Coordinates of C-alpha atoms in Angstrom, one line a residue:
M128 CA 22.5 -22.3 -6.4
I129 CA 23.1 -20.8 -3.0
T130 CA 21.0 -22.0 0.0
A131 CA 20.0 -19.3 2.4
K132 CA 18.3 -19.6 5.8
A133 CA 15.1 -17.6 6.0
R134 CA 11.8 -16.9 7.7
A135 CA 8.8 -17.5 5.5
V136 CA 5.0 -17.3 5.9
D137 CA 2.6 -19.7 4.2
G138 CA -0.6 -17.7 4.1
P139 CA -2.4 -14.6 5.4
D140 CA -3.1 -16.0 8.8
K141 CA -0.1 -18.2 9.2
P142 CA 2.9 -17.6 11.6
F143 CA 6.4 -17.3 10.3
R144 CA 8.5 -20.5 10.2
A145 CA 12.1 -21.3 9.6
A146 CA 12.8 -22.1 6.0
E147 CA 15.6 -22.6 3.4
I148 CA 15.4 -20.8 0.1
K149 CA 17.6 -21.0 -3.0
R150 CA 19.4 -17.9 -4.4
R151 CA 20.5 -18.0 -8.0
D152 CA 24.1 -18.4 -9.0
L153 CA 25.8 -15.1 -9.7
D154 CA 25.3 -13.7 -13.2
S155 CA 28.0 -11.5 -14.7
Q156 CA 26.9 -8.3 -12.9
D157 CA 25.4 -9.8 -9.8
I158 CA 26.7 -9.5 -6.2
L159 CA 26.1 -11.9 -3.3
I160 CA 25.2 -10.1 -0.1
E161 CA 25.4 -11.6 3.4
I162 CA 22.5 -9.9 5.1
K163 CA 23.2 -8.6 8.6
F164 CA 20.0 -6.7 9.3
A165 CA 16.5 -6.4 7.8
G166 CA 13.9 -3.9 8.8
I167 CA 10.3 -4.6 9.2
C168 CA 8.1 -2.3 7.1
H169 CA 4.3 -2.0 7.3
S170 CA 4.3 -3.0 3.6
D171 CA 5.7 -6.4 4.7
I172 CA 2.6 -6.9 6.9
H173 CA 0.2 -5.8 4.2
T174 CA 1.7 -8.2 1.7
A175 CA 2.1 -11.1 4.1
H176 CA -1.5 -10.8 5.1
G177 CA -2.6 -10.7 1.5
E178 CA -4.1 -7.2 1.8
W179 CA -2.7 -5.8 -1.4
G180 CA -3.8 -8.6 -3.7
P181 CA -2.9 -12.3 -4.4
V182 CA 0.4 -13.6 -3.0
N183 CA 2.4 -16.5 -4.2
Y184 CA 3.1 -18.2 -0.9
P185 CA 5.4 -19.2 0.7
L186 CA 6.7 -15.6 1.1
V187 CA 9.9 -14.3 2.5
P188 CA 9.3 -10.5 3.0
G189 CA 11.8 -7.8 3.7
H190 CA 13.0 -4.8 1.6
E191 CA 15.1 -2.9 4.1
I192 CA 18.3 -4.9 3.7
A193 CA 21.8 -4.0 5.0
G194 CA 24.8 -6.4 4.7
I195 CA 28.2 -7.1 3.4
V196 CA 29.3 -8.1 -0.1
T197 CA 30.7 -11.7 -0.1
A198 CA 31.1 -12.4 -3.8
V199 CA 30.8 -10.6 -7.1
G200 CA 30.2 -11.6 -10.7
P201 CA 33.1 -11.3 -13.3
Y202 CA 31.9 -7.9 -14.7
V203 CA 31.0 -6.2 -11.5
T204 CA 32.7 -2.8 -11.3
K205 CA 30.8 -0.9 -8.5
Y206 CA 31.4 -3.1 -5.5
K207 CA 34.0 -5.5 -4.1
V208 CA 34.0 -8.1 -1.4
G209 CA 33.8 -6.5 2.0
D210 CA 31.8 -3.5 1.0
R211 CA 28.9 -2.3 3.2
V212 CA 25.8 -2.2 1.0
G213 CA 22.0 -2.0 1.1
V214 CA 19.0 -3.2 -1.0
G215 CA 15.7 -1.5 -0.9
C216 CA 12.2 -2.2 -2.4
M217 CA 13.3 -3.2 -5.9
V218 CA 15.9 -5.4 -7.4
D219 CA 15.5 -4.7 -11.2
S220 CA 13.7 -2.8 -13.9
C221 CA 13.6 -2.8 -17.7
G222 CA 16.4 -0.2 -17.8
E223 CA 15.2 1.0 -21.2
C224 CA 12.0 3.0 -20.7
E225 CA 11.9 6.8 -20.3
N226 CA 11.5 6.6 -16.6
C227 CA 14.4 4.2 -16.1
R228 CA 16.6 6.3 -18.3
K229 CA 15.8 9.3 -16.0
G230 CA 16.9 7.3 -12.9
E231 CA 13.3 6.8 -11.8
E232 CA 13.4 3.1 -11.9
Q233 CA 10.7 2.9 -9.2
Y234 CA 8.3 4.1 -11.9
C235 CA 9.5 1.7 -14.6
L236 CA 6.8 1.7 -17.3
K237 CA 7.1 -2.1 -17.6
G238 CA 7.0 -2.4 -13.8
N239 CA 10.0 -2.7 -11.5
V240 CA 10.9 -6.0 -10.0
P241 CA 10.0 -5.8 -6.3
T242 CA 12.5 -7.3 -3.8
Y243 CA 9.8 -9.8 -2.7
A244 CA 6.5 -11.0 -4.0
G245 CA 7.5 -10.4 -7.6
V246 CA 9.0 -12.3 -10.5
D247 CA 12.5 -11.7 -11.7
K248 CA 13.8 -11.7 -15.3
Y249 CA 14.6 -15.4 -15.0
G250 CA 10.9 -16.2 -14.2
E251 CA 11.6 -17.0 -10.6
P252 CA 9.6 -15.5 -7.6
T253 CA 11.6 -12.9 -5.7
Q254 CA 12.1 -13.4 -2.0
G255 CA 13.2 -10.7 0.4
G256 CA 15.5 -9.9 3.3
Y257 CA 14.2 -12.0 6.1
S258 CA 17.1 -14.3 5.0
T259 CA 20.8 -14.8 5.4
H260 CA 21.8 -14.0 1.7
I261 CA 20.5 -12.3 -1.4
V262 CA 21.8 -12.0 -5.0
V263 CA 21.1 -8.7 -6.7
T264 CA 22.4 -7.1 -9.9
E265 CA 24.9 -4.3 -8.9
D266 CA 22.8 -1.5 -10.4
F267 CA 20.2 -2.0 -7.7
V268 CA 22.6 -2.0 -4.8
V269 CA 23.6 1.1 -2.8
R270 CA 26.6 1.9 -0.7
I271 CA 26.1 2.4 3.0
P272 CA 28.3 5.2 4.4
D273 CA 30.7 4.1 7.1
S274 CA 29.2 6.5 9.7
I275 CA 25.9 4.7 9.6
E276 CA 25.7 1.4 11.6
L277 CA 24.2 -1.4 9.5
D278 CA 21.3 -2.0 11.9
A279 CA 20.3 1.6 11.7
A280 CA 20.9 1.7 7.9
A281 CA 18.3 -1.0 7.2
P282 CA 15.1 1.1 7.6
L283 CA 16.6 3.9 5.5
L284 CA 16.2 1.7 2.5
C285 CA 12.5 2.1 2.6
A286 CA 11.3 4.4 5.4
G287 CA 14.2 6.8 4.7
I288 CA 13.8 7.0 0.9
T289 CA 10.0 6.9 1.0
T290 CA 10.0 10.2 3.0
Y291 CA 13.1 11.8 1.5
S292 CA 11.9 11.5 -2.1
P293 CA 8.7 13.6 -1.8
L294 CA 10.4 16.1 0.5
N295 CA 13.1 16.5 -2.1
H296 CA 10.8 16.5 -5.1
W297 CA 8.4 19.1 -3.7
G298 CA 11.2 21.3 -2.4
A299 CA 11.1 21.2 1.3
G300 CA 13.6 23.7 2.6
P301 CA 14.1 27.1 4.1
G302 CA 10.9 29.2 4.0
K303 CA 8.6 26.1 3.6
K304 CA 6.1 25.0 6.2
V305 CA 5.9 21.2 6.2
A306 CA 3.5 19.1 8.1
V307 CA 4.1 15.4 8.8
V308 CA 0.9 13.4 9.4
G309 CA 1.7 10.4 11.7
M310 CA 4.6 9.9 14.0
G311 CA 5.5 6.3 13.3
G312 CA 8.2 4.5 11.3
L313 CA 7.8 6.8 8.3
G314 CA 6.8 9.9 10.2
H315 CA 9.8 10.0 12.5
M316 CA 12.1 9.9 9.5
A317 CA 10.2 12.6 7.6
V318 CA 10.6 14.9 10.6
Q319 CA 14.3 14.5 10.7
I320 CA 14.8 14.8 7.0
A321 CA 12.5 17.9 6.6
H322 CA 14.3 19.6 9.6
A323 CA 17.7 18.9 8.1
M324 CA 16.5 20.4 4.8
G325 CA 15.7 23.6 6.6
A326 CA 11.9 23.5 6.6
E327 CA 9.7 24.5 9.5
V328 CA 8.2 21.2 10.6
T329 CA 4.9 20.4 12.3
V330 CA 3.8 17.0 13.4
L331 CA 0.1 16.1 13.2
S332 CA -0.4 13.0 15.3
Q333 CA -3.6 11.5 16.8
T334 CA -2.4 12.2 20.3
L335 CA 0.4 14.1 22.1
S336 CA 2.0 10.9 23.4
K337 CA 5.0 11.2 21.2
K338 CA 5.4 14.9 21.4
E339 CA 8.7 14.8 23.3
D340 CA 10.2 12.5 20.7
G341 CA 8.9 14.6 17.8
L342 CA 10.5 17.8 19.2
Q343 CA 13.8 16.1 19.9
L344 CA 13.9 14.8 16.3
G345 CA 13.5 18.3 14.9
A346 CA 9.8 19.2 14.9
D347 CA 9.1 22.9 15.6
H348 CA 5.4 22.2 16.5
Y349 CA 3.3 19.2 17.5
Y350 CA -0.5 19.0 17.4
A351 CA -3.0 16.3 18.3
T352 CA -5.5 15.7 15.4
S353 CA -8.0 14.2 17.9
D354 CA -8.5 17.8 19.1
P355 CA -10.9 19.5 16.7
E356 CA -9.4 22.9 17.5
T357 CA -6.2 21.8 15.8
F358 CA -7.8 22.0 12.4
E359 CA -9.2 25.5 13.2
K360 CA -5.8 26.8 14.4
L361 CA -3.8 25.5 11.5
A362 CA -6.2 26.2 8.6
G363 CA -4.4 27.3 5.4
R364 CA -0.9 27.0 7.0
F365 CA 1.2 24.4 5.2
D366 CA 3.0 24.4 1.9
L367 CA 3.6 20.7 1.9
M368 CA 2.0 17.8 3.9
I369 CA 3.4 14.3 4.0
N370 CA 0.8 11.8 5.0
T371 CA 2.5 8.7 6.4
V372 CA -0.6 7.0 7.8
S373 CA -1.6 3.7 6.3
A374 CA -5.2 4.0 7.4
S375 CA -8.3 6.0 6.2
I376 CA -8.4 9.6 7.4
N377 CA -10.7 12.6 6.7
M378 CA -8.9 13.9 3.7
D379 CA -11.0 17.0 3.4
A380 CA -10.0 18.1 6.9
Y381 CA -6.3 17.7 6.1
F382 CA -6.7 19.5 2.7
S383 CA -8.1 22.5 4.7
L384 CA -4.7 22.9 6.3
L385 CA -2.9 23.6 3.0
T386 CA -2.1 27.1 1.8
L387 CA -2.7 28.4 -1.7
D388 CA -0.9 25.9 -4.1
G389 CA -0.2 23.6 -1.2
T390 CA 0.3 19.9 -1.8
L391 CA -0.6 16.9 0.3
V392 CA 1.5 13.8 -0.6
N393 CA 0.4 10.3 0.4
V394 CA 3.2 7.9 1.1
G395 CA 1.2 5.7 3.5
A396 CA -0.8 3.1 1.6
P397 CA -4.1 2.2 3.2
G398 CA -5.7 -1.1 2.4
E399 CA -9.0 0.6 1.4
P400 CA -9.8 3.5 -1.0
L401 CA -9.8 7.1 0.3
S402 CA -12.7 9.4 -0.3
L403 CA -12.5 13.2 -0.8
N404 CA -14.6 16.2 -1.9
V405 CA -12.9 17.7 -4.9
M406 CA -14.0 21.2 -3.8
S407 CA -11.4 20.9 -1.0
L408 CA -8.8 21.0 -3.7
I409 CA -10.4 23.5 -6.2
G410 CA -10.9 26.2 -3.6
H411 CA -7.3 27.1 -3.1
R412 CA -5.6 25.4 -6.1
R413 CA -4.4 22.6 -3.8
S414 CA -2.9 19.4 -5.0
F415 CA -3.2 15.8 -3.9
A416 CA -0.3 13.6 -4.9
G417 CA 1.3 10.3 -4.2
S418 CA 4.9 9.2 -4.0
M419 CA 6.6 5.8 -3.9
I420 CA 10.3 5.2 -3.0
G421 CA 13.1 6.9 -5.0
G422 CA 15.3 5.6 -7.7
I423 CA 18.6 4.1 -7.0
R424 CA 20.5 7.4 -7.6
E425 CA 18.2 9.3 -5.2
T426 CA 18.4 6.5 -2.7
Q427 CA 22.2 6.8 -2.6
E428 CA 21.7 10.6 -2.3
M429 CA 19.4 10.0 0.7
L430 CA 22.0 7.8 2.4
D431 CA 24.7 10.3 1.9
F432 CA 22.4 13.1 3.1
C433 CA 21.6 11.1 6.3
A434 CA 25.2 10.5 6.9
Q435 CA 26.0 14.2 6.5
H436 CA 23.3 15.3 8.9
S437 CA 23.6 12.3 11.4
I438 CA 20.1 11.2 10.7
V439 CA 19.2 7.6 11.7
P440 CA 16.0 5.9 12.6
K441 CA 15.1 4.9 16.1
I442 CA 15.1 1.1 16.1
E443 CA 14.4 -1.9 18.2
V444 CA 16.5 -4.9 17.2
I445 CA 14.8 -8.3 17.5
S446 CA 15.5 -11.9 16.8
A447 CA 14.1 -13.9 13.9
D448 CA 11.8 -15.7 16.3
Q449 CA 10.1 -12.4 17.3
I450 CA 8.7 -11.5 13.9
D451 CA 5.1 -12.5 14.6
E452 CA 5.2 -10.5 17.8
A453 CA 6.7 -7.6 16.1
Y454 CA 3.9 -7.6 13.4
K455 CA 1.3 -7.5 16.2
R456 CA 3.1 -4.6 17.9
V457 CA 3.4 -2.6 14.6
L458 CA -0.4 -2.9 14.1
A459 CA -0.9 -1.8 17.7
S460 CA 1.5 1.2 17.1
D461 CA 3.7 -0.3 19.9
V462 CA 7.1 0.4 18.5
K463 CA 9.5 3.4 18.6
Y464 CA 9.9 3.5 15.7
R465 CA 11.2 0.6 13.5
F466 CA 11.8 -3.0 14.2
V467 CA 15.1 -4.5 12.7
I468 CA 15.8 -8.2 12.6
D469 CA 19.2 -9.4 13.6
I470 CA 19.8 -11.9 10.8
S471 CA 22.5 -13.7 12.8
T472 CA 19.6 -15.1 14.8
M473 CA 18.4 -17.1 11.7

């Protein structure tokens, strides 16, 4: 067994503490990764606070992982010691169901194995990237292009693929008008990616406080949703809307902004159910959809796309002792736009 230093939380209202966790010995196709940086995702906060259901504490969150391969199992063929690699939101799946065979492991019919707060095929609880090392089967590891620094790469493993996947699936590109709801960790990635795909991009944010950033990142237009006139001006405009907000919003108001056959895709995951009037959809054959992360193949595609177009998240690097403070700041929307933990501070 491999001992890793970590930061763990013991309950919904508990602070993070220093901990040691055990990582399994390498199986034949496993690789050992020395984690250099781990991003903080809103999902980490939801899970640590027990907002998405029961949690088996103590918990080590973190599914935006960037590091270096330090050892490989005897049958590993994809990676070698010294490679720059990443791990995202899942570390295994059944590999046999229809969805897995299509390269959509995130939708494994038997349930993928999440990077943390899950149970692996050995019956052990999974623990995430707020730690110095992790062992993962090679099929759930991706290669980080040399042009992307490891600290900036970490948030791409969740925020990047969470926004790339629906933009890719619903065909954002030239001639498409795309709206991004929310200008946070997910939203600022969606803006960059949609712009690079060639779409006309509009940000819909509560206020105009981040307008300058949004325009610099590639948005063509920026509107405040706190202004009722916004919904009148933009009625029926968008082909695709990516809602990155993890809070309850007036869905019917946003549906009114979709054109005929337009689609609103939720990637933010509020802790409470959303309500809607189905007539908001029926009237213009609109669609309401959801999207998770992408599969491993699409995640690698996203990383290569970001490298090609020089897309990186805006980050604030913190030490391991600042995680509790960072969580509070995320909840207060006081970050531009993603916290990344320097694991060397463990």
